[in-house]
PDB file of C-alpha atoms in Angstrom:
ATOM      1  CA  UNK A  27       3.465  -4.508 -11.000  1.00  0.00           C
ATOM      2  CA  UNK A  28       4.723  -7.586  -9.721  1.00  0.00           C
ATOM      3  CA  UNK A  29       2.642  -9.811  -6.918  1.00  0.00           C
ATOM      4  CA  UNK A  30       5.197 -10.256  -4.807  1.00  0.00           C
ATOM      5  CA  UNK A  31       5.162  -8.862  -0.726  1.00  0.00           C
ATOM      6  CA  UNK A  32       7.960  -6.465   0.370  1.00  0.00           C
ATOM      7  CA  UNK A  33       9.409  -7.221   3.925  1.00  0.00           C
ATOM      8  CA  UNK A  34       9.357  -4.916   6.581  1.00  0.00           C
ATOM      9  CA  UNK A  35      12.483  -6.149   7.806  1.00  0.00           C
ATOM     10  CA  UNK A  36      13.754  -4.874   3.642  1.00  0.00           C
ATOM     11  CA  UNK A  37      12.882  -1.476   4.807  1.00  0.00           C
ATOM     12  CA  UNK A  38      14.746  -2.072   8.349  1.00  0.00           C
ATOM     13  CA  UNK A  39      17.835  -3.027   6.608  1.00  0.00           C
ATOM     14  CA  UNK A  40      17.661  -0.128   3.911  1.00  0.00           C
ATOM     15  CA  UNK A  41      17.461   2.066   7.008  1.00  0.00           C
ATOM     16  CA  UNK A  42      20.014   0.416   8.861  1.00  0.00           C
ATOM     17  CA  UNK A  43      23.072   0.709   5.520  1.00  0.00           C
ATOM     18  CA  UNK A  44      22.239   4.555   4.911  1.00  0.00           C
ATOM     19  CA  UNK A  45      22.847   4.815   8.942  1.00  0.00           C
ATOM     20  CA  UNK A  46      26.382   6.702   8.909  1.00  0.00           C
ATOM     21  CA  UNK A  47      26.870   6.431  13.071  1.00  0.00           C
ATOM     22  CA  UNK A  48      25.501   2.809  13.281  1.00  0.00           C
ATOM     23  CA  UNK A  49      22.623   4.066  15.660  1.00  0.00           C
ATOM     24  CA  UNK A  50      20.450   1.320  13.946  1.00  0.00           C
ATOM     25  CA  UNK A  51      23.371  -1.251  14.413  1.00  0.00           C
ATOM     26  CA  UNK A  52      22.670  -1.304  18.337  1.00  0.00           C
ATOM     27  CA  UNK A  53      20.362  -4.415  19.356  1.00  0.00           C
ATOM     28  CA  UNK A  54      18.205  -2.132  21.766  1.00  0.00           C
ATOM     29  CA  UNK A  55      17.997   0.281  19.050  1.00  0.00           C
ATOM     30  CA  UNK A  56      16.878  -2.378  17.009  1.00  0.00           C
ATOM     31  CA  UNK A  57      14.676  -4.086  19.647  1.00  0.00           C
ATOM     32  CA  UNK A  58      12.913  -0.370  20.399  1.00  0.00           C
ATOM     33  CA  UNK A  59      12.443   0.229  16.344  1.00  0.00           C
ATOM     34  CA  UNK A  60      10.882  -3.230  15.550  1.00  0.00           C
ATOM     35  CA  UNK A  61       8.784  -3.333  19.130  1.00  0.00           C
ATOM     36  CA  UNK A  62       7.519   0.199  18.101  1.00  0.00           C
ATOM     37  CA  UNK A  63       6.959  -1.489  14.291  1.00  0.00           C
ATOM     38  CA  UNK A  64       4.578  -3.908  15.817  1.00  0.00           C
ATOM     39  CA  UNK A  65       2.692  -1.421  18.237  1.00  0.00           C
ATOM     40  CA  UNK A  66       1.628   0.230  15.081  1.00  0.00           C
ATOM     41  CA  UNK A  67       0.690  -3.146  13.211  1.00  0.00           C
ATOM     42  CA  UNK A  68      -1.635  -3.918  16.382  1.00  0.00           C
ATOM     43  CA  UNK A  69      -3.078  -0.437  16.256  1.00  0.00           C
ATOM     44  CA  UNK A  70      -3.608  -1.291  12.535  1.00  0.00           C
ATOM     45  CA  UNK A  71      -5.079  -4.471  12.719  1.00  0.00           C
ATOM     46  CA  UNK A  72      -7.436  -3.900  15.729  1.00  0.00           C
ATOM     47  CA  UNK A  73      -9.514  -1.044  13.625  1.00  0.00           C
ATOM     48  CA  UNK A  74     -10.314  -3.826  11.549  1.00  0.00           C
ATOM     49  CA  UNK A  75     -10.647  -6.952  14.001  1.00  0.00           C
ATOM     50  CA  UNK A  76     -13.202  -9.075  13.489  1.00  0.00           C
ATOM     51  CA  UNK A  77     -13.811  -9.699  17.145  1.00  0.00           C
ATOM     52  CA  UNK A  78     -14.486  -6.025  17.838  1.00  0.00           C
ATOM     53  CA  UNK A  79     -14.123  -3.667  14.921  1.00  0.00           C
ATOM     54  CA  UNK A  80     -12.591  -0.342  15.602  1.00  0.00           C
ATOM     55  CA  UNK A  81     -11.016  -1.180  18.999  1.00  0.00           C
ATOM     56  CA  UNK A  82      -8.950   1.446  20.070  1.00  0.00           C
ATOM     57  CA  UNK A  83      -7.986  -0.141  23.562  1.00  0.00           C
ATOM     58  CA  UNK A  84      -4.122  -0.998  22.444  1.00  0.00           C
ATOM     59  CA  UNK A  85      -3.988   2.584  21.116  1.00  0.00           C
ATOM     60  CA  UNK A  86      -5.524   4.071  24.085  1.00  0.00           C
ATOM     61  CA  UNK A  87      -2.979   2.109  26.388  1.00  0.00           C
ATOM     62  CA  UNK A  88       0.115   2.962  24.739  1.00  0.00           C
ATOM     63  CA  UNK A  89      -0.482   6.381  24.506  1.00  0.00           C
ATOM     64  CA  UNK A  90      -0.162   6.588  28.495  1.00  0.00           C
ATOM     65  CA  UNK A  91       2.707   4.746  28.322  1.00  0.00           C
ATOM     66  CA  UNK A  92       6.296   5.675  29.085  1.00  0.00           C
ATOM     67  CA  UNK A  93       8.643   4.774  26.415  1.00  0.00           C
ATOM     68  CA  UNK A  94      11.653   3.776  27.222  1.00  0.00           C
ATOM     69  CA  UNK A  95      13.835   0.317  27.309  1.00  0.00           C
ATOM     70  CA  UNK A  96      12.385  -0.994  30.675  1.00  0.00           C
ATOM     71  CA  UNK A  97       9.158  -0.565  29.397  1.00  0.00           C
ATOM     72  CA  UNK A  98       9.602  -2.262  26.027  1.00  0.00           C
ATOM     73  CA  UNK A  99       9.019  -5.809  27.024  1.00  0.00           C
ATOM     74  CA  UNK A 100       5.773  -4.682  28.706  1.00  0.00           C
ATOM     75  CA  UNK A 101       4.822  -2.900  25.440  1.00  0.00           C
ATOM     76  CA  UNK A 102       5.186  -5.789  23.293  1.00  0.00           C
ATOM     77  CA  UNK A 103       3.531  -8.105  26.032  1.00  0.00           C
ATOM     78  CA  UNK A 104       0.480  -5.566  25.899  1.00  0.00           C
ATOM     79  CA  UNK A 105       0.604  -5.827  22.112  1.00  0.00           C
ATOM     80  CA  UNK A 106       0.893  -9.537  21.921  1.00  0.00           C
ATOM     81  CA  UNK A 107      -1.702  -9.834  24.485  1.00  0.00           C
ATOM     82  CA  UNK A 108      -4.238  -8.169  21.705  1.00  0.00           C
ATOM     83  CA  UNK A 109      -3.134  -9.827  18.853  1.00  0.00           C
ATOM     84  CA  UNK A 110      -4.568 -12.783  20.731  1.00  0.00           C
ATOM     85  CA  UNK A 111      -7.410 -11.451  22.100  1.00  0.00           C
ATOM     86  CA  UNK A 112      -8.733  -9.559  19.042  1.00  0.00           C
ATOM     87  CA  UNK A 113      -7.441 -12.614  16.687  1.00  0.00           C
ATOM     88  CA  UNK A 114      -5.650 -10.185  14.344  1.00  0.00           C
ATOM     89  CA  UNK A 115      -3.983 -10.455  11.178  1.00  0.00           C
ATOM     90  CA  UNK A 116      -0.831  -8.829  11.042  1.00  0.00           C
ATOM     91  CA  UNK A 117       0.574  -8.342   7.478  1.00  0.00           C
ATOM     92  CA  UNK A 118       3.265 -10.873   6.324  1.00  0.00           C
ATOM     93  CA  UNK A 119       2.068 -13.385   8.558  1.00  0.00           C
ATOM     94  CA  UNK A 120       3.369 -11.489  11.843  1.00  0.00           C
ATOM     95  CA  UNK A 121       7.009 -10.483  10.334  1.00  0.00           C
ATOM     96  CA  UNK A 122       6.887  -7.624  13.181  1.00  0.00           C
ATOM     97  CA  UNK A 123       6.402  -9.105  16.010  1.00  0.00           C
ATOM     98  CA  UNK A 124       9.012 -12.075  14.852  1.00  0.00           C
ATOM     99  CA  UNK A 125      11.445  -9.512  14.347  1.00  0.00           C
ATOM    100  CA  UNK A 126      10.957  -8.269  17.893  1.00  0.00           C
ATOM    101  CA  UNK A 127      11.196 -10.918  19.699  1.00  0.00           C
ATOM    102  CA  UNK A 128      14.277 -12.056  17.500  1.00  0.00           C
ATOM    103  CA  UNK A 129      16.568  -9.478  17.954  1.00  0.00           C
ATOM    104  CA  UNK A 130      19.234 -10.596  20.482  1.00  0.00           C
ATOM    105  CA  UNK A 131      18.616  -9.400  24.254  1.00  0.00           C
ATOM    106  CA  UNK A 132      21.011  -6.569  25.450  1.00  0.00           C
ATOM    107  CA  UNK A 133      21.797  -3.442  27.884  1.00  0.00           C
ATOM    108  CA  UNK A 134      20.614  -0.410  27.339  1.00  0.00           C
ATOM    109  CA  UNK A 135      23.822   1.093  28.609  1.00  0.00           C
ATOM    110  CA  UNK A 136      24.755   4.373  27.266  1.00  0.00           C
ATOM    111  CA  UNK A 137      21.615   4.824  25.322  1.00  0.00           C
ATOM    112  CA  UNK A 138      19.408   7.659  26.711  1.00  0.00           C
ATOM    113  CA  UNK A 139      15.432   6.729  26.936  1.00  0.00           C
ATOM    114  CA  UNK A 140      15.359   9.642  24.340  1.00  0.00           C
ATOM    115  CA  UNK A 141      17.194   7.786  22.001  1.00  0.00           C
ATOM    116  CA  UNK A 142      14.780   4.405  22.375  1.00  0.00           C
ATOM    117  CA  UNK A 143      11.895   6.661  22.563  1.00  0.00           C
ATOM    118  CA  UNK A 144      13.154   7.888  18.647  1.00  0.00           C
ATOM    119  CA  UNK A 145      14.302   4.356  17.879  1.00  0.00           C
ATOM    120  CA  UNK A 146       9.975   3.200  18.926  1.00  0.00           C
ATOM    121  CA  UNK A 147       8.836   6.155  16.989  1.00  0.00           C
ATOM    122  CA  UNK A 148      11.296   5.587  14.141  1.00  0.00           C
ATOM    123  CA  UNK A 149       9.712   1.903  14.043  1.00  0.00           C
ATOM    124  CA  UNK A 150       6.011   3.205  14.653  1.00  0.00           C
ATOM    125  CA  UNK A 151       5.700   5.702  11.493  1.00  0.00           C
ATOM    126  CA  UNK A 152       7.714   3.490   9.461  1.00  0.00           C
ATOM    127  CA  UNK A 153       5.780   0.515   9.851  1.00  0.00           C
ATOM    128  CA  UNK A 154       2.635   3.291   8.954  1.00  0.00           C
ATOM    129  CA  UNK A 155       4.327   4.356   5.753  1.00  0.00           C
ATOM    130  CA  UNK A 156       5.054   0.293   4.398  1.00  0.00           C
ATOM    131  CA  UNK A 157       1.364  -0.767   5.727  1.00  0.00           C
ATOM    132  CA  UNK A 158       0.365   2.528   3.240  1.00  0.00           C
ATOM    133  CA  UNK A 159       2.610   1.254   0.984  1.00  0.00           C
ATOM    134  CA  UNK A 160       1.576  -2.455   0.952  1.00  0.00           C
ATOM    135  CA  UNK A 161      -1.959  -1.616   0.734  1.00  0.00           C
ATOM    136  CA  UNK A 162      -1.754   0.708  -2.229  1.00  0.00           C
ATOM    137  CA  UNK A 163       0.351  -1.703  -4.153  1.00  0.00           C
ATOM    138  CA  UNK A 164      -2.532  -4.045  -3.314  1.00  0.00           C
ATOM    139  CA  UNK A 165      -4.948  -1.900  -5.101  1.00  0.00           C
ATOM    140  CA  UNK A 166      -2.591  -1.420  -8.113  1.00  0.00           C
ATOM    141  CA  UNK A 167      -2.361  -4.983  -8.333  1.00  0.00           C
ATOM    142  CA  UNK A 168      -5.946  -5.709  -7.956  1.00  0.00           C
ATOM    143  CA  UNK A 169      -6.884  -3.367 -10.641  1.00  0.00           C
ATOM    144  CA  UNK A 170      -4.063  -4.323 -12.933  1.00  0.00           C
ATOM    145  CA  UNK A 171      -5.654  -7.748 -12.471  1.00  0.00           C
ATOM    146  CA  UNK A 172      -9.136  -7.000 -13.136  1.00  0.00           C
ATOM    147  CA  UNK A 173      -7.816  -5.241 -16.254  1.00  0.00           C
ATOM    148  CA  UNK A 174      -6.163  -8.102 -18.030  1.00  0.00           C
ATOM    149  CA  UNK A 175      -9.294 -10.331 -17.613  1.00  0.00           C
TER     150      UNK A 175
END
């Protein structure tokens, strides 16, 4: 098993070629996936904070939140706001919330707060499934390590 870290942004792009309508090609698609990518790695990373372990206060938030593309920049304000706060580590050295905040503004027109709300979501679980991932291959690693010495 090799040592070296996957990208999120891998997974985006792997996403993004087997996308037949170009859904994922949008920028506020994009913009909704990757904020929704980095609401999860907060959520993540403030269970384990070492400023107040377990917090739930992001999670708690967002939950009442409305999702939808007016209410994305607030979202990853909120998020950013306890990344500070809590002093978290976000895996690959904040990829996520790079990759929000990089995507190129645009309009929302024509795209139905259904189809950001998916596009969040889309970006939520799959961010759960590579953290998963990342972390298991972590152990493999570890073990495969501790083997061999």
């Amino acid at each position: 098993m090799s040592d070296i870290k996957r990208s999120f942004n891998e997974l985006f792009l792997c996403r993004n070629k087997t996308d037949n309508i170009g859904f994922y090609g949008k920028p506020a698609i994009q913009k909704a996936y990757f904020i929704g990518a980095y609401a999860k790695a907060v959520i993540n990373s403030s269970f384990y904070s070492s400023v107040s372990r377990k917090n739930t206060t992001f999670k708690n938030w967002l939950s009442g939140q409305i999702i939808n593309y007016r209410n994305l920049d607030r979202i990853f304000e909120m998020a950013f706001r306890f990344e500070q706060k809590l002093k978290l580590n976000l895996r690959n050295d904040s990829e996520v919330r790079r990759l929000a905040h990089e995507t190129p503004e645009s309009k929302a027109g024509g795209l139905s707060s259904s189809k950001i709300s998916y596009a969040f979501v889309a970006g939520f679980d799959d961010y759960g499934k590579f953290s998963k991932e990342e972390q298991a291959n972590e152990v493999q690693n570890k073990n495969i390590t501790e083997k061999e010495q």
